[in-house]
Amino acid sequence: MLEIKNINKNYQTGEFIQKALNNVSIKFREHEFVAILGPSGSGKTTLLNILGGLDQYDHGDLLVNGLSTKKFKSKDWDAYRNNCIGFIFQSYNLISHISIQSNVELTMTLSNYTKKKRKSKAQEALKRVGLIDHAHKKPNQLSGGQMQRVAIARALVNDPNIILADEPTGALDSKTSIQIMEMIKDIAKDKLVIMVTHNRELAEKYASRIIELKDGEIVSDSNPYNTEEKNKKISIKKTKMSFLTAISLSFNNILTKKGRTILTALASSIGIIGIALILSLSNGFDIQIKKFESDSLSSLPIVISEESMTLDEENAESMMGIEKDKEKYPSDEVIYPKDPIYEQLTVKNVITKEYIDFIENLDSSKINGISYTRITNMNLITKKDDIYSPVSMQELSYSVLPKKLGDNQKNGIIEEDFDLLAGSLPETYTDLILMVDMYNNLPSSVITALGLDKNQEKLTFDDLIGKEIKLVNNDEYYINTGNYFLPSQNYEEMYNASDTKALRIVGIIRAKEGNKIYQNSSALLYSDDLIKYVIEQNQNSQIVKAQKNADYNIMTGEKFSDDEKGTELKEQILAYLGADSVPMAIQIYPTDFESKEYIVNALDEYNSNKNEEEKILYTDMSELMTELSSSIMDGITIVLIAFSSISLVVSSIMIGIITYISVLERTKEIGILRSLGARKKDITRVFNAETTIIGLFSGLLGIGITSLLIIPVNIILYNLTELKNVAILNSLHAVILIVTSLILTLIGGFIPAIIASKKNPVEALRTE
Ligand code: ADP
Ligand code: MG
């Protein structure tokens, strides 16, 4: 059944060629106990290794059941070792980090028996060698003889036809040797046992045939066999180690070096921790920014003013004084005239009545409020004790309250961004409201203007609610003195006149807590309807008519110049006096971020079929702020991640080194696995399993540590910025990072794993 024909094997070390086997031919019986005797270095081990398919012959042939092995590939030899051969070594060659039971099961694991079958067969084999009670011990808890019995159980478990034993008693005392020999003799009853020994006494006592070797040649054979026999066809099942087996092997190995593994995983998790922290911070800040945007920035208006500046990249360069097409420090003795950059970049927006109509007809549900800035003046008079005096709009911090389009939700923007502290919201155009800042401050000039004493430490809401100032029409307020118009000094009379309007404070509002935009603002607010009323009253007043016909300022006598500036000035004075209702600027307050998109699109739409001069440009205040903040965030995040990635690279190199060390440490194990029939691929798999475990562990460790670090980070950030729970680790990021860690460690361990699989099994077995 097993036959070698004219086998030659040479070993080459450098120039020197060592002849280990020289033209050896032997034919074995199906059941016999062959002892191979010979002095050290005579080629016994080499012969045994070739018979077992652990080493390959140079010339000749090995026949298994008449089948030539000349064309065997690496994986055929692996299958042959696993199916047909049981090895017993002098040094036992057990894997030290797994149990006796697992050691015995290993052969079957490679040929993919079920777990149940493996267990029962291993127990059967252990029973046969009398070690069933020691199944769960580790090899180093056994004596030498016991370990050799485990090795015998392992050799028998897959029920091979051939048992190869290389000096099985070489390391044992004589009493134990005899026990082992008895056992092997028993095995040889129904198997071919080939045993190498240099103990002639034992060979003669137990073996049925003795072959003597010397210098790689056969010198004697006590019981040669030459019968032609009919060969049965044999089938050799291919071996394969499942990834699960590889994982459990590596897991047990890792358990034997816990400290090192934890340190490695910790070190290689640092990169993951860095990136995870950065991601969770930028993630958190993004959320905070989004919240801030919808909380506050949506209250920022889209502004359309008389003058607008587009800040594209080119304009930004011009703003910084960069002129691309001009030479710096010219040597020419010339000077170039240049207008101020601001003037070059600003575009005049001509706000027309048509445009106002267009704005007023936008979808009112998308707009929280619109406010028009006009330079229209109001003639105001206040009363303090019994003294009547004029007040300017500046003294009152007088500003227009954004109005709601349409009738419903008239005070939308106030309700959204402000708390009503006292009184009520405005109902008609003569109602005014006071806006105080977050400390309930109100400018003292307003207090004086309202006829109260600003020197008091504090005022009550009741002091202010119901206070009145009086609004006087131009025709009552200005007196015609011929060429000029001057304000009348008769304040008391005007104050009490029947057609004088009383403007009354009806409520006090304050920006909601956390609103950053209005928290520092305080003012007296009036409605756009009031301005409209003023314009209606004054647009045909005497002073306006006179101003329209004059080429000088009707109040000061100052002459207007003949150029564009003069015309502009005249128009401004007319607007001041109430002649014109076209506003100077428009602020549109969107209800939220999506509505803002709608408004911006509508404004763009308006411009799309207009020529350059008719186009009306707008400034999106919130866009300016968010673009700035999110691009800065993105930039910072990318830079920080790039830095942390360096540590990821470092850690994968480190994993490579650690795996390489592990390969060196596990060389013997590689040899054992190969002798049991493990393929090269399986060896790679064992080490890939090891790196997988480390990679997974370090990824999980990194994410775990990050989750813990986030707690103090958030506490520190809260103390610094008052932002709650900024750092949030996104679970998708966590999964991606763990996978990244896994992939990087696999890459790091890949080369060492390949090196491991390339190891020569014979040499691997010889290492200690
Ligand atoms: P034995 O087992 O009979 O003591 P071996 O079969 O181990 O002898 O070795 C036979 C000869 O081949 C010896 O001279 C030994 O030095 C040589 N030899 C064995 N293995 C190698 C090897 N891997 N490289 C070089 N020489 C080797
Ligand atoms: Mg030897």
Coordinates of C-alpha atoms in Angstrom, one line a residue, residues 75-293:
K75 CA -2.8 21.0 -1.2
D76 CA -2.8 17.3 -2.3
W77 CA 0.1 16.8 0.2
D78 CA -1.9 18.6 2.8
A79 CA -4.9 16.4 2.3
Y80 CA -2.6 13.3 2.2
R81 CA -1.1 14.2 5.6
N82 CA -4.5 14.9 7.1
N83 CA -6.3 11.8 5.7
C84 CA -3.6 9.1 5.6
I85 CA -0.9 9.9 8.1
G86 CA -0.6 10.2 11.9
F87 CA 2.6 11.7 13.1
I88 CA 4.2 11.1 16.5
F89 CA 7.2 13.2 17.3
Q90 CA 10.0 12.9 19.8
S91 CA 9.2 16.3 21.3
Y92 CA 5.4 15.6 21.3
N93 CA 4.6 18.8 19.4
L94 CA 1.4 19.8 21.1
I95 CA 0.0 23.3 20.9
S96 CA 0.6 24.7 24.3
H97 CA -2.2 27.3 24.5
I98 CA -5.1 25.0 23.8
S99 CA -6.5 22.1 25.9
I100 CA -5.6 18.4 25.4
Q101 CA -9.1 17.9 24.0
S102 CA -8.6 20.7 21.5
N103 CA -5.2 19.4 20.5
V104 CA -6.6 16.0 19.7
E105 CA -9.6 17.5 17.9
L106 CA -7.3 19.7 15.6
T107 CA -6.9 17.1 12.9
M108 CA -10.6 16.7 12.6
T109 CA -11.2 20.4 12.7
L110 CA -9.1 20.6 9.5
S111 CA -11.3 18.0 7.8
N112 CA -14.4 19.8 8.9
Y113 CA -16.1 17.2 11.2
T114 CA -19.1 18.5 13.1
K115 CA -18.4 19.7 16.6
K116 CA -20.3 16.8 18.1
K117 CA -18.5 14.2 16.1
R118 CA -15.1 15.8 16.9
K119 CA -15.9 15.7 20.6
S120 CA -16.9 12.1 20.7
K121 CA -14.0 10.9 18.5
A122 CA -11.5 12.9 20.5
Q123 CA -12.9 11.4 23.8
E124 CA -12.7 7.9 22.3
A125 CA -9.1 8.4 21.3
L126 CA -8.2 9.9 24.7
K127 CA -9.9 6.9 26.4
R128 CA -7.8 4.6 24.3
V129 CA -4.6 6.2 25.6
G130 CA -6.0 6.4 29.2
L131 CA -6.1 10.2 29.4
I132 CA -9.8 10.9 29.4
D133 CA -9.7 12.5 32.8
H134 CA -7.1 15.0 31.7
A135 CA -9.0 16.2 28.6
H136 CA -9.4 19.8 29.8
K137 CA -5.8 20.3 31.0
K138 CA -3.2 22.2 29.0
P139 CA -0.2 20.3 27.7
N140 CA 2.3 21.8 30.1
Q141 CA 0.2 20.3 33.0
L142 CA 1.1 16.8 31.9
S143 CA 4.2 14.6 32.3
G144 CA 6.3 13.7 29.2
G145 CA 4.8 10.2 28.9
Q146 CA 1.3 11.7 29.2
M147 CA 2.1 14.3 26.5
Q148 CA 3.3 11.5 24.2
R149 CA 0.1 9.6 24.8
V150 CA -1.9 12.8 23.8
A151 CA 0.2 12.9 20.6
I152 CA -0.6 9.3 20.0
A153 CA -4.3 10.0 20.5
R154 CA -4.0 12.9 18.1
A155 CA -2.3 10.7 15.5
L156 CA -5.0 8.0 15.8
V157 CA -8.1 10.2 16.0
N158 CA -8.6 10.7 12.2
D159 CA -8.2 6.9 11.8
P160 CA -5.2 7.1 9.3
N161 CA -3.8 3.9 7.7
I162 CA -0.2 5.0 8.4
I163 CA 1.4 6.1 11.7
L164 CA 4.8 7.7 11.5
A165 CA 6.7 8.0 14.7
D166 CA 10.1 9.8 14.9
E167 CA 11.9 8.6 18.1
P168 CA 8.7 8.5 20.1
T169 CA 10.5 7.4 23.2
G170 CA 13.6 9.5 22.7
A171 CA 12.8 11.9 25.5
L172 CA 11.2 9.3 27.9
D173 CA 12.6 7.2 30.7
S174 CA 12.7 3.4 30.1
K175 CA 9.6 2.5 32.1
T176 CA 7.5 5.0 30.3
S177 CA 9.1 4.1 27.0
I178 CA 7.9 0.5 27.4
Q179 CA 4.3 1.7 28.0
I180 CA 4.4 3.8 24.9
M181 CA 5.9 1.0 22.8
E182 CA 3.2 -1.4 24.0
M183 CA 0.7 1.1 22.9
I184 CA 2.3 1.6 19.4
K185 CA 2.6 -2.2 19.0
D186 CA -1.1 -2.5 19.7
I187 CA -1.8 0.2 17.1
A188 CA 0.3 -1.7 14.5
K189 CA -2.1 -4.6 14.6
D190 CA -4.4 -3.0 12.0
K191 CA -2.1 -0.2 10.7
L192 CA 1.2 0.4 9.1
V193 CA 3.5 1.8 11.8
I194 CA 6.9 3.1 10.8
M195 CA 9.0 4.1 13.7
V196 CA 12.4 5.7 13.7
T197 CA 14.6 4.9 16.6
H198 CA 18.3 4.4 17.5
N199 CA 17.4 2.1 20.3
R200 CA 18.1 -1.3 18.8
E201 CA 16.9 -3.2 21.9
L202 CA 13.4 -1.7 21.7
A203 CA 13.3 -2.1 17.9
E204 CA 14.1 -5.8 18.2
K205 CA 11.6 -6.4 21.0
Y206 CA 8.6 -4.7 19.4
A207 CA 9.0 -4.3 15.6
S208 CA 8.1 -7.0 13.1
R209 CA 10.6 -5.6 10.6
I210 CA 13.9 -3.7 11.0
I211 CA 15.3 -1.5 8.2
E212 CA 18.8 -0.2 8.8
L213 CA 20.0 3.1 7.2
K214 CA 23.6 4.4 6.9
D215 CA 24.6 7.6 5.1
G216 CA 21.3 7.7 3.3
E217 CA 21.3 4.2 2.0
I218 CA 19.6 1.0 3.2
V219 CA 22.1 -1.4 4.6
S220 CA 19.7 -4.2 5.7
D221 CA 16.0 -5.1 5.8
S222 CA 15.0 -7.9 8.1
N223 CA 11.7 -8.7 6.5
P224 CA 11.5 -7.3 2.9
Y225 CA 8.2 -7.3 1.1
N226 CA 8.0 -7.7 -2.7
T227 CA 4.6 -9.1 -3.4
E228 CA 2.6 -7.5 -6.1
E229 CA -0.7 -6.5 -4.6
K230 CA -4.0 -5.4 -6.0
N231 CA -4.4 -1.7 -5.1
K232 CA -7.6 -0.4 -3.8
K233 CA -8.6 3.0 -5.1
I234 CA -8.4 5.5 -2.3
S235 CA -10.1 8.8 -2.0
I236 CA -8.3 11.6 -0.2
K237 CA -10.6 14.3 1.2
K238 CA -9.3 17.8 0.8
T239 CA -8.6 19.8 4.0
K240 CA -9.9 23.2 4.9
M241 CA -9.8 25.2 8.1
S242 CA -12.9 27.3 8.8
F243 CA -12.4 30.9 9.8
L244 CA -14.1 30.1 13.1
T245 CA -11.5 27.5 13.9
A246 CA -8.8 30.0 13.0
I247 CA -10.4 32.5 15.3
S248 CA -10.7 30.1 18.2
L249 CA -7.0 29.0 17.8
S250 CA -5.9 32.6 17.7
F251 CA -8.2 33.7 20.4
N252 CA -6.7 31.0 22.7
N253 CA -3.3 32.1 21.7
I254 CA -4.1 35.7 22.5
L255 CA -5.4 34.7 25.9
T256 CA -2.0 33.5 26.8
K257 CA -0.6 37.0 26.2
K258 CA -3.3 39.2 27.6
G259 CA -1.1 42.0 28.8
R260 CA 0.6 42.5 25.5
T261 CA -2.7 42.2 23.5
I262 CA -4.4 44.8 25.7
L263 CA -1.4 47.2 25.4
T264 CA -1.3 46.7 21.6
A265 CA -5.0 47.2 21.2
L266 CA -4.8 50.3 23.4
A267 CA -1.9 51.8 21.4
S268 CA -3.6 51.1 18.1
S269 CA -6.9 52.5 19.4
I270 CA -5.4 55.9 19.9
G271 CA -5.9 56.8 16.3
I272 CA -9.5 55.7 16.4
I273 CA -10.0 57.6 19.7
G274 CA -8.6 60.7 18.1
I275 CA -10.8 60.5 15.0
A276 CA -13.9 59.5 16.9
L277 CA -13.5 62.4 19.3
I278 CA -13.0 64.8 16.4
L279 CA -15.9 63.4 14.5
S280 CA -18.2 63.5 17.6
L281 CA -17.1 67.1 18.3
S282 CA -17.6 68.3 14.7
N283 CA -20.8 66.3 14.6
G284 CA -22.0 68.0 17.8
F285 CA -20.9 71.4 16.7
D286 CA -22.7 70.9 13.4
I287 CA -25.9 70.0 15.3
Q288 CA -25.3 73.1 17.6
I289 CA -24.8 75.3 14.5
K290 CA -27.9 73.9 12.9
K291 CA -29.9 74.6 16.1
F292 CA -28.4 78.0 16.3
E293 CA -29.3 78.6 12.7

